[in-house]
Amino acid sequence: MQPGKMHADEPDFTESLVHRLIASQFPHWAGLPVEPVVPVGTSNAMYRLGEDLVVRLPRTAGTAGEVAMEQRWLPRLAPSLPAAIPVPLGRGVPAEGYPWHWSVFRWLDGANPVVGEIAEPGQLATDLADFVTSLHRIDPADAPPSFRSEPLAARDASTRAALAALHEAVDTGAALTVWEAALGASAPTGPAVWIHADLQPGNLLLANGRLSAVIDFGCMGLGDAAVDLIAAWYLLPAHARGVFRAALNTDDSAWARGRGWALSTALGELRYYRESNPAMAAIARHVIREVLADDGST
């Protein structure tokens, strides 16, 4: 893997590439300034285009498949949600040496929450619960499966493999206790619902202390509502988790599955990003610590 890249098959991204793509496919936006978006996304390279737009280019062939789904479904979901989400304004095609489809979205103002520095975590917990509730209520007709649509048990082998690889960095015994409790929880009842499936700090925007936008819907689709509970450990301190859980009226089994999803996801991210993306690895370590410190009774 080349220095500075997070994925082995990632192309080279430059401001010049974005200028060329825009000039050839969206000439009415040619000449607008291009600036990389920081912090850097793990699945997509993002460049602000002028004041009001953002260009989003998948980093891998796997995430490139998300473009068509986002173009189709985000405009349909947006009217039913209490916070802003990205709505595509243009769809680009492979060109200029870039191999995949890509998107132009309207820029959404706000800042990513910094875990441990959230001014009003109880308010964020309430805002997150409102968003999750609204998303889960959207009509699931014809919706695709989520990237995380599998039952939790299907992740057993990969989760144990991640634990084995991280045995020097993680309390394996404590993690296995949490994981096995999650596997032993009752399965979800009823049909699958719309889920975001990746409610992490980098995928939320706050303005004036409130949730203003939810971004990066690449994992969206139908799945177990408990997947979206990962926000409790990715974002919220212990005292605010109870607010989130109460607002969602989550039962013990769903909470245990959500805790398992948070642990499994964070272990996979730490294993994958510990060398290539220190910021993501730090978030994953934080989540693992929070999950293991939480007795699941919040």
Coordinates of C-alpha atoms in Angstrom, one line a residue:
M1 CA 0.0 0.0 0.0
Q2 CA 1.4 3.4 -0.9
P3 CA 2.0 5.9 1.9
G4 CA -1.0 8.1 2.7
K5 CA -3.5 5.6 1.3
M6 CA -6.0 3.6 3.4
H7 CA -6.8 1.0 0.9
A8 CA -4.7 -1.2 -1.4
D9 CA -6.7 -0.5 -4.5
E10 CA -7.3 3.2 -3.9
P11 CA -6.6 5.6 -6.8
D12 CA -4.6 8.8 -6.5
F13 CA -6.8 11.8 -5.5
T14 CA -5.8 15.4 -6.3
E15 CA -7.5 18.7 -6.6
S16 CA -6.4 18.7 -10.3
L17 CA -8.4 15.5 -10.9
V18 CA -11.5 17.1 -9.4
H19 CA -11.1 20.2 -11.5
R20 CA -10.8 18.1 -14.6
L21 CA -13.8 15.9 -13.8
I22 CA -16.0 18.9 -13.1
A23 CA -14.9 20.8 -16.1
S24 CA -15.6 17.9 -18.5
Q25 CA -18.9 16.8 -17.0
F26 CA -20.4 19.8 -15.2
P27 CA -19.0 22.8 -17.0
H28 CA -21.5 25.2 -15.3
W29 CA -19.5 24.5 -12.1
A30 CA -16.1 24.8 -13.8
G31 CA -13.9 27.5 -12.3
L32 CA -15.2 27.0 -8.7
P33 CA -12.5 26.6 -6.2
V34 CA -11.7 23.0 -5.0
E35 CA -10.5 22.2 -1.5
P36 CA -10.1 18.9 0.3
V37 CA -12.5 18.2 3.1
V38 CA -10.9 17.5 6.5
P39 CA -11.1 15.1 8.3
V40 CA -10.5 12.7 5.5
G41 CA -13.2 10.1 4.8
T42 CA -12.3 6.4 4.9
S43 CA -14.7 5.3 2.1
N44 CA -14.8 8.4 -0.1
A45 CA -12.5 11.3 -0.9
M46 CA -14.4 14.6 -0.5
Y47 CA -13.7 18.0 -2.0
R48 CA -15.6 21.2 -1.3
L49 CA -16.6 22.8 -4.6
G50 CA -17.2 26.5 -4.2
E51 CA -19.3 27.5 -1.1
D52 CA -22.3 25.3 -1.7
L53 CA -21.2 22.0 -3.2
V54 CA -19.1 19.0 -2.3
V55 CA -17.7 16.3 -4.7
R56 CA -17.6 12.8 -3.3
L57 CA -15.4 10.2 -5.0
P58 CA -15.4 6.5 -3.8
R59 CA -12.0 5.3 -2.7
T60 CA -12.6 1.6 -3.6
A61 CA -14.5 -0.6 -6.1
G62 CA -16.6 -1.8 -3.2
T63 CA -17.8 1.7 -2.1
A64 CA -18.2 2.7 -5.8
G65 CA -21.3 0.5 -5.8
E66 CA -23.0 2.8 -3.3
V67 CA -23.3 5.7 -5.7
A68 CA -26.3 4.4 -7.5
M69 CA -28.0 3.5 -4.3
E70 CA -27.4 7.0 -2.8
Q71 CA -28.6 8.7 -6.0
R72 CA -31.9 6.7 -5.9
W73 CA -32.7 6.6 -2.2
L74 CA -31.4 9.7 -0.5
P75 CA -33.9 12.1 -2.1
R76 CA -36.7 9.7 -1.0
L77 CA -35.5 9.5 2.6
A78 CA -34.8 13.2 3.1
P79 CA -38.4 14.5 3.5
S80 CA -39.1 12.0 6.4
L81 CA -36.1 12.8 8.5
P82 CA -35.6 15.5 11.2
A83 CA -32.1 16.3 10.3
A84 CA -30.6 17.2 6.9
I85 CA -29.0 14.4 4.9
P86 CA -27.0 14.6 1.6
V87 CA -29.2 14.9 -1.5
P88 CA -27.3 14.5 -4.8
L89 CA -27.2 17.3 -7.4
G90 CA -25.2 15.4 -10.0
R91 CA -23.8 12.0 -10.9
G92 CA -20.4 11.8 -12.6
V93 CA -19.1 9.0 -14.7
P94 CA -15.6 7.4 -15.0
A95 CA -13.2 9.8 -16.7
E96 CA -9.8 11.4 -16.5
G97 CA -8.2 8.2 -15.1
Y98 CA -10.8 7.9 -12.3
P99 CA -12.5 4.5 -12.7
W100 CA -15.9 4.8 -11.0
H101 CA -19.1 6.8 -10.8
W102 CA -19.1 9.7 -8.3
S103 CA -21.5 12.4 -7.0
V104 CA -21.9 16.1 -6.4
F105 CA -24.0 17.0 -3.3
R106 CA -25.0 20.2 -1.7
W107 CA -22.6 21.2 1.1
L108 CA -24.1 20.7 4.6
D109 CA -22.8 23.1 7.3
G110 CA -21.8 21.8 10.7
A111 CA -18.9 20.1 12.6
N112 CA -18.2 16.5 13.5
P113 CA -18.7 15.9 17.2
V114 CA -15.5 15.3 19.2
V115 CA -16.1 12.4 21.6
G116 CA -15.5 13.6 25.1
E117 CA -16.0 17.2 24.2
I118 CA -19.7 17.2 23.4
A119 CA -21.2 20.1 25.3
E120 CA -24.7 18.6 25.7
P121 CA -24.6 14.9 25.3
G122 CA -28.1 14.4 26.7
Q123 CA -29.4 16.7 23.9
L124 CA -27.4 14.8 21.3
A125 CA -28.8 11.5 22.6
T126 CA -32.4 12.9 22.2
D127 CA -31.6 14.2 18.7
L128 CA -30.1 10.9 17.7
A129 CA -33.1 9.0 19.0
D130 CA -35.4 11.2 17.0
F131 CA -33.4 10.7 13.9
V132 CA -33.2 6.9 14.4
T133 CA -36.9 6.6 15.2
S134 CA -37.9 8.5 12.1
L135 CA -35.6 6.5 9.9
H136 CA -36.9 3.2 11.2
R137 CA -40.5 4.2 10.5
I138 CA -39.9 4.9 6.8
D139 CA -41.7 2.6 4.4
P140 CA -39.3 -0.3 3.6
A141 CA -41.0 -1.3 0.3
D142 CA -38.4 -2.1 -2.4
A143 CA -35.5 -1.0 -0.1
P144 CA -32.2 -2.7 -0.5
P145 CA -30.5 -4.7 2.3
S146 CA -28.1 -2.8 4.4
F147 CA -24.4 -3.4 4.2
R148 CA -24.8 -4.6 7.7
S149 CA -28.0 -6.6 7.1
E150 CA -26.6 -10.0 8.3
P151 CA -27.6 -11.5 11.6
L152 CA -25.0 -10.9 14.3
A153 CA -24.0 -14.5 14.4
A154 CA -22.7 -14.2 10.8
R155 CA -20.0 -12.0 12.2
D156 CA -18.7 -14.5 14.7
A157 CA -15.8 -15.8 12.8
S158 CA -14.6 -12.3 11.7
T159 CA -15.0 -10.9 15.2
R160 CA -13.0 -13.7 16.8
A161 CA -10.3 -13.3 14.1
A162 CA -10.1 -9.6 14.9
L163 CA -9.8 -10.4 18.6
A164 CA -7.0 -12.9 17.9
A165 CA -5.1 -10.3 15.8
L166 CA -5.6 -7.6 18.5
H167 CA -4.8 -9.8 21.5
E168 CA -2.1 -7.4 22.7
A169 CA -4.3 -4.3 22.4
V170 CA -7.7 -5.6 23.7
D171 CA -8.8 -7.4 26.8
T172 CA -9.8 -10.5 24.9
G173 CA -11.6 -12.2 27.8
A174 CA -13.8 -9.3 28.6
A175 CA -14.5 -8.8 24.9
L176 CA -15.5 -12.4 24.4
T177 CA -17.9 -12.1 27.4
V178 CA -19.6 -9.2 25.8
W179 CA -19.6 -10.8 22.3
E180 CA -21.1 -14.1 23.5
A181 CA -23.8 -12.2 25.5
A182 CA -24.7 -10.4 22.3
L183 CA -24.9 -13.7 20.4
G184 CA -27.1 -15.2 23.1
A185 CA -29.6 -12.3 22.9
S186 CA -33.0 -13.0 21.3
A187 CA -33.2 -12.4 17.6
P188 CA -35.2 -9.4 16.3
T189 CA -38.8 -9.8 15.8
G190 CA -40.8 -8.3 13.0
P191 CA -39.6 -7.1 9.6
A192 CA -36.3 -5.4 8.9
V193 CA -36.4 -1.6 8.9
W194 CA -34.4 1.2 7.3
I195 CA -31.1 1.7 9.1
H196 CA -28.2 4.1 8.6
A197 CA -25.9 1.4 10.0
D198 CA -22.8 3.6 10.5
L199 CA -23.7 6.3 13.1
Q200 CA -20.2 7.3 14.0
P201 CA -18.7 10.7 14.8
G202 CA -17.5 11.3 11.3
N203 CA -20.9 10.8 9.9
L204 CA -22.7 13.3 12.0
L205 CA -22.7 17.1 11.9
L206 CA -23.6 19.4 14.8
A207 CA -24.5 23.1 14.8
N208 CA -25.1 25.1 17.9
G209 CA -24.9 21.9 20.0
R210 CA -27.7 20.1 18.1
L211 CA -27.7 17.4 15.5
S212 CA -27.9 19.3 12.2
A213 CA -27.1 16.6 9.6
V214 CA -26.4 12.9 9.2
I215 CA -24.1 12.0 6.3
D216 CA -22.4 9.0 4.6
F217 CA -25.3 6.6 3.9
G218 CA -23.2 4.1 2.2
C219 CA -24.2 1.3 4.6
M220 CA -27.9 2.2 4.5
G221 CA -30.7 -0.2 3.8
L222 CA -32.9 -2.7 5.6
G223 CA -31.6 -4.5 8.7
D224 CA -31.9 -5.0 12.4
A225 CA -32.8 -1.8 14.2
A226 CA -30.2 -2.6 16.8
V227 CA -27.4 -1.9 14.4
D228 CA -28.2 1.9 14.8
L229 CA -27.7 1.5 18.5
I230 CA -23.9 1.6 17.9
A231 CA -24.2 5.4 18.3
A232 CA -24.6 4.8 22.0
W233 CA -21.0 3.7 22.4
Y234 CA -19.5 5.5 19.4
L235 CA -20.7 8.9 20.5
L236 CA -22.3 9.1 23.9
P237 CA -20.8 9.0 27.4
A238 CA -22.3 6.5 29.8
H239 CA -24.8 8.9 31.5
A240 CA -26.3 9.9 28.1
R241 CA -26.7 6.3 26.9
G242 CA -29.7 5.9 29.2
V243 CA -31.4 8.9 27.6
F244 CA -30.8 7.4 24.1
R245 CA -32.1 4.0 25.2
A246 CA -35.2 5.4 27.0
A247 CA -36.1 7.6 24.0
L248 CA -36.0 4.5 21.8
N249 CA -37.7 2.3 24.3
T250 CA -35.1 -0.4 23.5
D251 CA -35.5 -3.8 25.2
D252 CA -32.6 -5.8 26.8
S253 CA -32.1 -8.1 23.8
A254 CA -31.9 -5.3 21.3
W255 CA -29.5 -3.4 23.5
A256 CA -27.3 -6.5 23.9
R257 CA -27.3 -6.9 20.1
G258 CA -26.4 -3.2 19.6
R259 CA -23.5 -3.5 22.1
G260 CA -22.3 -6.6 20.1
W261 CA -22.6 -4.6 16.8
A262 CA -20.6 -1.8 18.3
L263 CA -17.9 -4.1 19.6
S264 CA -17.6 -6.1 16.3
T265 CA -17.5 -3.0 14.2
A266 CA -14.9 -1.3 16.3
L267 CA -12.7 -4.4 16.4
G268 CA -12.8 -4.7 12.6
E269 CA -12.0 -1.0 12.2
L270 CA -9.1 -1.2 14.6
R271 CA -7.6 -4.2 12.9
Y272 CA -8.0 -2.6 9.4
Y273 CA -7.0 1.0 10.2
R274 CA -4.4 0.7 13.0
E275 CA -1.6 1.5 10.6
S276 CA -3.3 3.5 7.8
N277 CA -5.6 5.8 9.7
P278 CA -4.6 6.7 13.3
A279 CA -7.7 8.8 13.9
M280 CA -10.1 5.9 13.0
A281 CA -8.0 3.5 15.1
A282 CA -8.3 5.9 18.0
I283 CA -12.1 6.1 17.7
A284 CA -12.2 2.3 17.5
R285 CA -10.1 1.9 20.7
H286 CA -12.4 4.3 22.5
V287 CA -15.5 2.4 21.5
I288 CA -14.0 -0.9 22.6
R289 CA -13.1 0.6 26.0
E290 CA -16.6 2.1 26.3
V291 CA -18.3 -1.2 25.4
L292 CA -16.1 -3.2 27.9
A293 CA -16.7 -0.7 30.7
D294 CA -20.4 -0.8 30.2
D295 CA -22.2 -3.6 32.0
G296 CA -25.1 -3.4 29.5
S297 CA -27.6 -2.3 32.0
T298 CA -27.8 1.4 31.0

